[in-house]
Amino acid sequence: MLKVENLSTNFYTFRGVVRAVENVSLELEKEEILGIAGESGSGKSTLAWSIMGMVPPPGRIVSGRVTIDGVEVTRLSDTELRRKVLWKKVSMVFQGAINALNPVYTIGYQLAEPFIYHTGLSKKEALDKAKSLLPMVGLSEEIAKRYPHELSGGMKQRVVIAMALALEPTVVIADEPTTALDVVVQAQILNLLKKLKREKKLSFILITHDLSVIAEMSDKIAIMYGGQIVEYGTSEQIFNNPLHPYTRALLRSIPRLRGPIDKLQYIPGEPPDLISPPRGCRFHPRCSEVMDICRDREPVLVDTGEKHLVRCWLYDESWKKRG
Amino acid sequence: MAMENGNILEVEGLRVWFPIRRRLSELIARKPPRYVRAVDGVSFNVKRNETFCLVGESGCGKTTTGKALLRLVPISGGSAYFQAREEILEELSRRGIKVGDDGRVDIFGIPPSKMKPLRREIQMIYQDPFGSLNPRYKIGAILEEPLKIHNLHLTRDEVEDLIHRVLEEVRLTPPEDFVDRHPHQLSGGQRQRVAIARALILKPSLIIADEPVSMLDVSIRAEILELMGMLKEREGITYIFITHDLAVARYICDRIAVMYLGRIVELGDARRVIEDPKHPYTKALVAAIPEPDPRNRLRIRNVPIKGEIPNAANIPPGCRFHPRCVAYDENRERLGERCRVEEPPYFTVERGRVVSCWLYEHFS
């Protein structure tokens, strides 16, 4: 369905080259949700933009391939990309998208736009089509006549989701879809996404810094740190048997609602500067289990069995053998 | 001299109503003025050296309550008796403020122009460490500003010594490295520590922390929370901690007050309230919070609440939660029309735990 192979994206800034995404590979199957978790600056949003082929300047995809439904997105021109791929095969619910609704157009018109431009429907047909999308996301058709300022945050988020689903794409990328919302509304939106996944057999890439939301939704999880995937596995593997010291520390830092109150752990130090990342493993300055080799050589992703990948020397036997 | 019950602050019936500008037609028709009732009758006590939490969704009035205690918003009614230090009380009486014999002073009784001495006692930490520090000031100058404003008659050496000490206290070490930096050269966590240092430098006894960790990455949140806990132990600070995150509240708060549409609906021991919520709104809030358990993805989360949060300019009559209350529908026979007409008082359901819901009337 969706395949990302060795994707790297750089930003060329005055201060130097920012390696925002480095050598990322992942796969998404039908009716599957892949969660991408990481802190601010870990490259998760840039990864999403790269998959869409819409990296904003001064950023550029420097290597790697993205294939969606057999079409190699990374080789298309901008025009081809817009005509054939965006919104039809892959669409995105952007971070803070509720603020991206145009305040001077009605919800119905904004929902109708993709139909007018992509399928060549007349304005009236498109509007009817737009209306029919609203019940799918739990809104009444009457909302089509309203303007964005008349809706609550949760309703706007539903509209934005409806927009992303308008042309029935195979993959939807949701970048922090619930971050600005209150918990009750967040739960409703997450329920909606679960329902859509089941009923429409949709595939999602869910990007968030909130591990609880990731757990709530994802079948597979990729943990990103400093532009790289450091651990990749099924939801159960990541949460029940985290391997990378970063993942472990991250999981110990979340306050929980139930169970014993253990002392919360934190990760000392700061995320790496991606213009001049630390030598060796990018996490080594903050790692509690750092070894000599970590300061010197960069680890690669190794499979520890059952497709549970981790980028850490603790699990890579190859260097020991070579001495 | 302390209040006998050990309370540092006693808030009673706090109201913050913002008037809505009337249209010309309304003026001509002599319609009564309308208000956004941001805080609508909030009462609570804060014990010395505890962490008291105000939780709720956006728009519930938790931040406005915090701001009201510093007189940063106009107060429409209520009282807030605060137990201040001796020197602050003297300073206040010198300015002609009446101070009770018990050393209590009503924050809302002081004209805003004479609030200054009290601000040494009550400090605030804001949510956004990117917006709350002046980008043109160096860290040293940011920390010096409160000392200048409050005119503490310190020598240059004393000021520098104080700045260094407070930076060490928030673990920005060595302090010499930080005084000459600008905020943009620091990470989010470091900036929030500067904000804490700025609040600490006046040695306040009460700190109002408004979502101090919401903007920070998870991996460093715990560090800031731990720092705040350490300062509580060492400096005897009392916190009013404002947050939307019940899980965070469970870890650091002693007592918790859940707010909905400008009113406290449930108040009690933090762990008890979260682990065994009584008010239908608290129940919904707790049920809505995602947990890091991969099994959750297989189920649709049941959040017992209907509709959307009403506008604070148009608060429903009776219990303000009744239009969204699932328990109201389920217990219609027992409750009758009561929830729609009469605002529920606070019923004590267990020691130190009150709930504003007619379901618990039999506890009165």
Tab-separated table of C-alpha atoms in Angstrom, chain A:
chain	number	residue	atom	x	y	z
A	1	MET	CA	0.000	0.000	0.000
A	2	LEU	CA	2.399	2.653	1.217
A	3	LYS	CA	6.086	2.022	1.213
A	4	VAL	CA	8.816	4.394	2.292
A	5	GLU	CA	12.371	3.332	1.551
A	6	ASN	CA	15.494	5.027	2.886
A	7	LEU	CA	13.924	8.439	2.785
A	8	SER	CA	16.089	11.416	3.735
A	9	THR	CA	15.025	15.037	3.804
A	10	ASN	CA	17.338	17.977	4.436
A	11	PHE	CA	16.694	21.617	5.097
A	12	TYR	CA	19.290	23.974	3.665
A	13	THR	CA	19.466	26.872	6.092
A	14	PHE	CA	21.961	29.687	6.589
A	15	ARG	CA	23.309	27.964	9.659
A	16	GLY	CA	23.945	24.743	7.779
A	17	VAL	CA	22.230	21.613	6.552
A	18	VAL	CA	19.547	20.242	8.874
A	19	ARG	CA	19.183	16.519	8.429
A	20	ALA	CA	15.562	16.480	9.536
A	21	VAL	CA	14.724	12.994	8.306
A	22	GLU	CA	17.437	10.453	7.760
A	23	ASN	CA	17.150	7.080	6.148
A	24	VAL	CA	13.604	6.307	7.194
A	25	SER	CA	11.884	3.176	5.912
A	26	LEU	CA	8.401	2.044	6.747
A	27	GLU	CA	5.448	0.158	5.394
A	28	LEU	CA	1.744	0.532	5.812
A	29	GLU	CA	-0.810	-2.185	5.058
A	30	LYS	CA	-4.486	-1.811	4.296
A	31	GLU	CA	-6.704	-0.991	7.285
A	32	GLU	CA	-3.720	-0.395	9.474
A	33	ILE	CA	-2.724	2.507	11.651
A	34	LEU	CA	0.935	3.333	11.955
A	35	GLY	CA	1.792	5.641	14.821
A	36	ILE	CA	4.831	7.848	14.583
A	37	ALA	CA	5.892	9.162	17.959
A	38	GLY	CA	8.632	11.550	18.840
A	39	GLU	CA	9.355	14.806	20.564
A	40	SER	CA	9.386	18.212	18.974
A	41	GLY	CA	12.183	18.408	16.442
A	42	SER	CA	12.429	14.650	15.965
A	43	GLY	CA	11.435	14.960	12.320
A	44	LYS	CA	7.994	13.403	12.478
A	45	SER	CA	6.163	16.247	10.747
A	46	THR	CA	8.880	16.578	8.113
A	47	LEU	CA	8.466	12.873	7.441
A	48	ALA	CA	4.759	13.439	6.838
A	49	TRP	CA	5.421	16.316	4.459
A	50	SER	CA	7.986	14.201	2.643
A	51	ILE	CA	5.518	11.366	2.133
A	52	MET	CA	3.090	13.886	0.656
A	53	GLY	CA	5.878	15.203	-1.561
A	54	MET	CA	5.230	18.638	-0.175
A	55	VAL	CA	8.353	19.519	1.777
A	56	PRO	CA	8.379	23.306	2.140
A	57	PRO	CA	11.541	25.136	1.039
A	58	PRO	CA	14.375	25.318	1.999
A	59	GLY	CA	13.723	21.623	2.527
A	60	ARG	CA	14.256	18.946	-0.078
A	61	ILE	CA	14.004	15.178	-0.290
A	62	VAL	CA	17.593	14.147	-0.968
A	63	SER	CA	17.226	10.412	-1.340
A	64	GLY	CA	14.860	7.513	-0.972
A	65	ARG	CA	11.566	6.409	-2.422
A	66	VAL	CA	7.924	6.715	-1.481
A	67	THR	CA	5.506	4.372	-3.233
A	68	ILE	CA	1.762	4.611	-2.791
A	69	ASP	CA	-0.443	2.004	-4.458
A	70	GLY	CA	2.380	1.180	-6.839
A	71	VAL	CA	2.943	4.800	-7.888
A	72	GLU	CA	6.361	6.135	-7.106
A	73	VAL	CA	5.474	9.512	-5.654
A	74	THR	CA	9.023	10.745	-5.324
A	75	ARG	CA	9.514	10.634	-9.095
A	76	LEU	CA	6.481	12.680	-10.071
A	77	SER	CA	6.571	16.336	-10.982
A	78	ASP	CA	4.640	18.788	-8.854
A	79	THR	CA	1.793	18.972	-11.368
A	80	GLU	CA	1.503	15.220	-11.693
A	81	LEU	CA	1.636	14.905	-7.945
A	82	ARG	CA	-1.241	17.328	-7.518
A	83	ARG	CA	-3.301	15.735	-10.269
A	84	LYS	CA	-2.803	12.081	-9.503
A	85	VAL	CA	-1.785	11.618	-5.911
A	86	LEU	CA	-2.683	14.351	-3.483
A	87	TRP	CA	-6.122	13.938	-1.906
A	88	LYS	CA	-6.891	10.980	-4.181
A	89	LYS	CA	-4.328	8.543	-2.905
A	90	VAL	CA	-2.942	10.268	0.123
A	91	SER	CA	-4.379	13.124	2.119
A	92	MET	CA	-3.398	14.864	5.260
A	93	VAL	CA	-5.045	16.277	8.336
A	94	PHE	CA	-2.579	19.007	9.162
A	95	GLN	CA	-1.447	20.081	12.560
A	96	GLY	CA	-3.593	22.987	13.667
A	97	ALA	CA	-5.786	22.410	10.642
A	98	ILE	CA	-8.838	23.758	12.409
A	99	ASN	CA	-7.279	27.188	12.010
A	100	ALA	CA	-6.725	26.582	8.327
A	101	LEU	CA	-10.408	26.730	7.419
A	102	ASN	CA	-11.120	29.840	5.413
A	103	PRO	CA	-13.243	32.151	7.552
A	104	VAL	CA	-15.055	33.779	4.613
A	105	TYR	CA	-16.350	30.608	2.928
A	106	THR	CA	-19.046	28.288	4.208
A	107	ILE	CA	-18.079	24.820	5.363
A	108	GLY	CA	-20.031	23.358	2.439
A	109	TYR	CA	-18.097	25.357	-0.145
A	110	GLN	CA	-14.744	24.435	1.368
A	111	LEU	CA	-15.726	20.776	1.407
A	112	ALA	CA	-16.910	21.001	-2.182
A	113	GLU	CA	-13.653	22.464	-3.483
A	114	PRO	CA	-11.758	19.193	-3.926
A	115	PHE	CA	-14.649	17.801	-5.996
A	116	ILE	CA	-14.718	20.862	-8.248
A	117	TYR	CA	-10.983	20.768	-8.891
A	118	HIS	CA	-10.319	17.053	-8.935
A	119	THR	CA	-13.426	15.395	-10.328
A	120	GLY	CA	-14.829	18.231	-12.426
A	121	LEU	CA	-18.252	18.222	-10.860
A	122	SER	CA	-20.423	21.284	-11.209
A	123	LYS	CA	-20.695	23.559	-8.220
A	124	LYS	CA	-24.117	22.271	-7.297
A	125	GLU	CA	-23.219	18.613	-7.605
A	126	ALA	CA	-20.070	19.202	-5.598
A	127	LEU	CA	-22.037	20.918	-2.874
A	128	ASP	CA	-24.435	17.985	-2.635
A	129	LYS	CA	-21.515	15.617	-2.464
A	130	ALA	CA	-19.933	17.762	0.250
A	131	LYS	CA	-23.113	17.631	2.287
A	132	SER	CA	-23.176	13.877	2.098
A	133	LEU	CA	-19.740	13.745	3.721
A	134	LEU	CA	-20.837	15.417	6.912
A	135	PRO	CA	-22.895	12.587	8.461
A	136	MET	CA	-19.884	10.302	8.022
A	137	VAL	CA	-17.965	12.376	10.550
A	138	GLY	CA	-20.930	12.735	12.872
A	139	LEU	CA	-22.139	16.178	11.833
A	140	SER	CA	-25.538	17.153	10.484
A	141	GLU	CA	-25.866	18.241	6.842
A	142	GLU	CA	-27.083	21.594	8.004
A	143	ILE	CA	-23.489	22.445	9.040
A	144	ALA	CA	-22.675	22.961	5.350
A	145	LYS	CA	-24.326	26.369	5.466
A	146	ARG	CA	-22.332	27.550	8.450
A	147	TYR	CA	-19.075	29.458	8.640
A	148	PRO	CA	-16.027	28.207	10.569
A	149	HIS	CA	-16.406	30.691	13.438
A	150	GLU	CA	-19.830	29.243	14.202
A	151	LEU	CA	-18.371	25.825	14.983
A	152	SER	CA	-16.569	24.512	18.048
A	153	GLY	CA	-13.022	23.158	17.881
A	154	GLY	CA	-14.219	19.566	17.803
A	155	MET	CA	-16.680	20.258	14.992
A	156	LYS	CA	-13.988	22.003	12.941
A	157	GLN	CA	-11.680	19.044	13.424
A	158	ARG	CA	-14.461	16.786	12.110
A	159	VAL	CA	-14.848	19.024	9.071
A	160	VAL	CA	-11.123	18.846	8.399
A	161	ILE	CA	-11.235	15.054	8.658
A	162	ALA	CA	-14.187	14.974	6.246
A	163	MET	CA	-12.133	17.087	3.854
A	164	ALA	CA	-9.216	14.679	4.007
A	165	LEU	CA	-11.582	11.784	3.256
A	166	ALA	CA	-13.474	13.534	0.472
A	167	LEU	CA	-11.797	11.841	-2.494
A	168	GLU	CA	-11.528	8.504	-0.727
A	169	PRO	CA	-7.763	8.305	-0.450
A	170	THR	CA	-6.069	5.060	0.440
A	171	VAL	CA	-3.855	6.631	3.081
A	172	VAL	CA	-4.625	9.474	5.451
A	173	ILE	CA	-1.821	11.158	7.338
A	174	ALA	CA	-2.992	12.792	10.552
A	175	ASP	CA	-0.454	15.137	12.106
A	176	GLU	CA	-1.311	15.813	15.767
A	177	PRO	CA	-5.051	15.597	14.982
A	178	THR	CA	-6.182	16.066	18.580
A	179	THR	CA	-3.448	18.120	20.181
A	180	ALA	CA	-5.385	21.371	20.493
A	181	LEU	CA	-8.577	19.691	21.668
A	182	ASP	CA	-9.984	19.038	25.119
A	183	VAL	CA	-9.880	15.464	26.388
A	184	VAL	CA	-13.578	14.779	25.934
A	185	VAL	CA	-13.493	16.034	22.343
A	186	GLN	CA	-10.215	14.204	21.766
A	187	ALA	CA	-11.826	10.936	22.819
A	188	GLN	CA	-14.709	11.586	20.414
A	189	ILE	CA	-12.361	12.324	17.508
A	190	LEU	CA	-10.267	9.225	18.231
A	191	ASN	CA	-13.446	7.132	18.341
A	192	LEU	CA	-14.423	8.627	14.989
A	193	LEU	CA	-11.063	7.715	13.442
A	194	LYS	CA	-11.360	4.156	14.766
A	195	LYS	CA	-14.838	3.877	13.300
A	196	LEU	CA	-13.723	5.225	9.911
A	197	LYS	CA	-10.805	2.853	9.839
A	198	ARG	CA	-13.126	-0.090	10.322
A	199	GLU	CA	-15.994	0.995	8.088
A	200	LYS	CA	-14.017	2.518	5.240
A	201	LYS	CA	-11.057	0.148	5.510
A	202	LEU	CA	-8.784	3.149	5.744
A	203	SER	CA	-5.101	3.256	6.526
A	204	PHE	CA	-3.745	5.993	8.740
A	205	ILE	CA	-0.404	7.374	9.639
A	206	LEU	CA	-0.872	9.027	12.989
A	207	ILE	CA	1.764	11.488	14.077
A	208	THR	CA	1.806	12.685	17.653
A	209	HIS	CA	4.027	13.357	20.631
A	210	ASP	CA	1.399	11.810	22.910
A	211	LEU	CA	2.193	8.167	23.535
A	212	SER	CA	-1.200	7.571	25.108
A	213	VAL	CA	-2.916	8.629	21.892
A	214	ILE	CA	-0.542	6.400	19.938
A	215	ALA	CA	-1.430	3.453	22.177
A	216	GLU	CA	-5.098	4.251	21.793
A	217	MET	CA	-4.917	3.978	18.002
A	218	SER	CA	-1.889	2.321	16.455
A	219	ASP	CA	-1.276	-1.200	15.234
A	220	LYS	CA	2.360	-0.468	14.508
A	221	ILE	CA	4.574	2.187	16.015
A	222	ALA	CA	7.725	3.960	14.932
A	223	ILE	CA	9.603	5.909	17.588
A	224	MET	CA	11.642	8.763	16.133
A	225	TYR	CA	14.588	10.533	17.683
A	226	GLY	CA	16.817	13.095	16.011
A	227	GLY	CA	15.436	12.454	12.523
A	228	GLN	CA	15.807	8.694	12.667
A	229	ILE	CA	13.590	5.793	13.562
A	230	VAL	CA	15.103	4.315	16.709
A	231	GLU	CA	12.529	1.605	17.323
A	232	TYR	CA	9.849	0.045	15.168
A	233	GLY	CA	7.388	-2.680	16.030
A	234	THR	CA	3.824	-3.625	16.811
A	235	SER	CA	1.987	-1.717	19.478
A	236	GLU	CA	2.367	-4.651	21.879
A	237	GLN	CA	6.083	-4.945	21.229
A	238	ILE	CA	6.704	-1.255	21.850
A	239	PHE	CA	4.550	-0.886	24.940
A	240	ASN	CA	5.032	-4.266	26.581
A	241	ASN	CA	8.633	-4.862	25.655
A	242	PRO	CA	10.368	-1.596	24.775
A	243	LEU	CA	13.982	-2.140	23.826
A	244	HIS	CA	15.623	1.176	23.017
A	245	PRO	CA	16.740	3.116	26.118
A	246	TYR	CA	14.970	6.178	24.689
A	247	THR	CA	11.642	4.377	24.317
A	248	ARG	CA	11.967	2.938	27.788
A	249	ALA	CA	12.713	6.301	29.341
A	250	LEU	CA	9.884	7.915	27.398
A	251	LEU	CA	7.384	5.343	28.640
A	252	ARG	CA	8.538	5.830	32.214
A	253	SER	CA	8.038	9.575	31.906
A	254	ILE	CA	4.285	9.487	31.208
A	255	PRO	CA	2.056	10.096	34.210
A	256	ARG	CA	-0.647	7.446	34.340
A	257	LEU	CA	-4.218	7.607	35.448
A	258	ARG	CA	-4.341	4.255	37.201
A	259	GLY	CA	-2.071	1.961	39.115
A	260	PRO	CA	0.695	2.780	41.568
A	261	ILE	CA	2.263	6.231	41.478
A	262	ASP	CA	5.898	5.538	40.745
A	263	LYS	CA	8.339	8.351	40.600
A	264	LEU	CA	8.281	9.843	37.116
A	265	GLN	CA	11.517	9.524	35.207
A	266	TYR	CA	12.871	12.138	32.882
A	267	ILE	CA	15.549	12.180	30.242
A	268	PRO	CA	18.300	14.614	31.168
A	269	GLY	CA	19.762	16.883	28.529
A	270	GLU	CA	18.230	18.145	25.332
A	271	PRO	CA	17.348	16.769	21.903
A	272	PRO	CA	20.238	16.847	19.432
A	273	ASP	CA	21.004	19.747	17.146
A	274	LEU	CA	20.381	18.273	13.700
A	275	ILE	CA	22.880	20.570	12.003
A	276	SER	CA	25.724	18.969	13.888
A	277	PRO	CA	24.330	15.842	15.514
A	278	PRO	CA	26.494	14.111	18.092
A	279	ARG	CA	29.022	11.619	16.792
A	280	GLY	CA	28.012	7.991	17.072
A	281	CYS	CA	24.521	7.287	18.335
A	282	ARG	CA	22.405	10.447	18.415
A	283	PHE	CA	20.948	9.537	21.749
A	284	HIS	CA	24.230	8.752	23.502
A	285	PRO	CA	24.626	12.080	25.394
A	286	ARG	CA	21.290	11.449	27.147
A	287	CYS	CA	21.444	7.672	27.385
A	288	SER	CA	21.689	5.914	30.728
A	289	GLU	CA	23.250	2.807	29.211
A	290	VAL	CA	25.873	4.446	27.061
A	291	MET	CA	28.912	2.362	26.091
A	292	ASP	CA	32.184	3.304	24.433
A	293	ILE	CA	31.075	2.248	20.990
A	294	CYS	CA	27.983	4.495	21.170
A	295	ARG	CA	30.146	7.611	21.277
A	296	ASP	CA	32.052	6.508	18.253
A	297	ARG	CA	29.933	4.628	15.770
A	298	GLU	CA	26.373	5.113	14.652
A	299	PRO	CA	24.143	2.092	15.248
A	300	VAL	CA	21.907	0.686	12.507
A	301	LEU	CA	18.390	-0.687	12.785
A	302	VAL	CA	18.595	-4.376	13.612
A	303	ASP	CA	15.789	-6.888	13.754
A	304	THR	CA	15.632	-8.503	17.172
A	305	GLY	CA	13.079	-11.024	15.910
A	306	GLU	CA	9.474	-10.820	14.758
A	307	LYS	CA	10.065	-7.542	12.955
A	308	HIS	CA	10.833	-5.639	16.102
A	309	LEU	CA	13.547	-3.259	14.944
A	310	VAL	CA	15.810	-1.227	17.174
A	311	ARG	CA	18.692	1.137	16.513
A	312	CYS	CA	20.950	0.513	19.489
A	313	TRP	CA	24.302	-1.135	20.043
A	314	LEU	CA	22.898	-3.058	23.016
A	315	TYR	CA	21.072	-5.316	20.579
A	316	ASP	CA	23.607	-5.418	17.794
A	317	GLU	CA	25.952	-8.333	18.230
A	318	SER	CA	27.948	-7.654	15.079
A	319	TRP	CA	30.510	-5.318	16.675
A	320	LYS	CA	31.248	-7.708	19.503
A	321	LYS	CA	32.201	-10.475	17.129
A	322	ARG	CA	34.529	-8.254	15.194
A	323	GLY	CA	35.926	-7.048	18.488
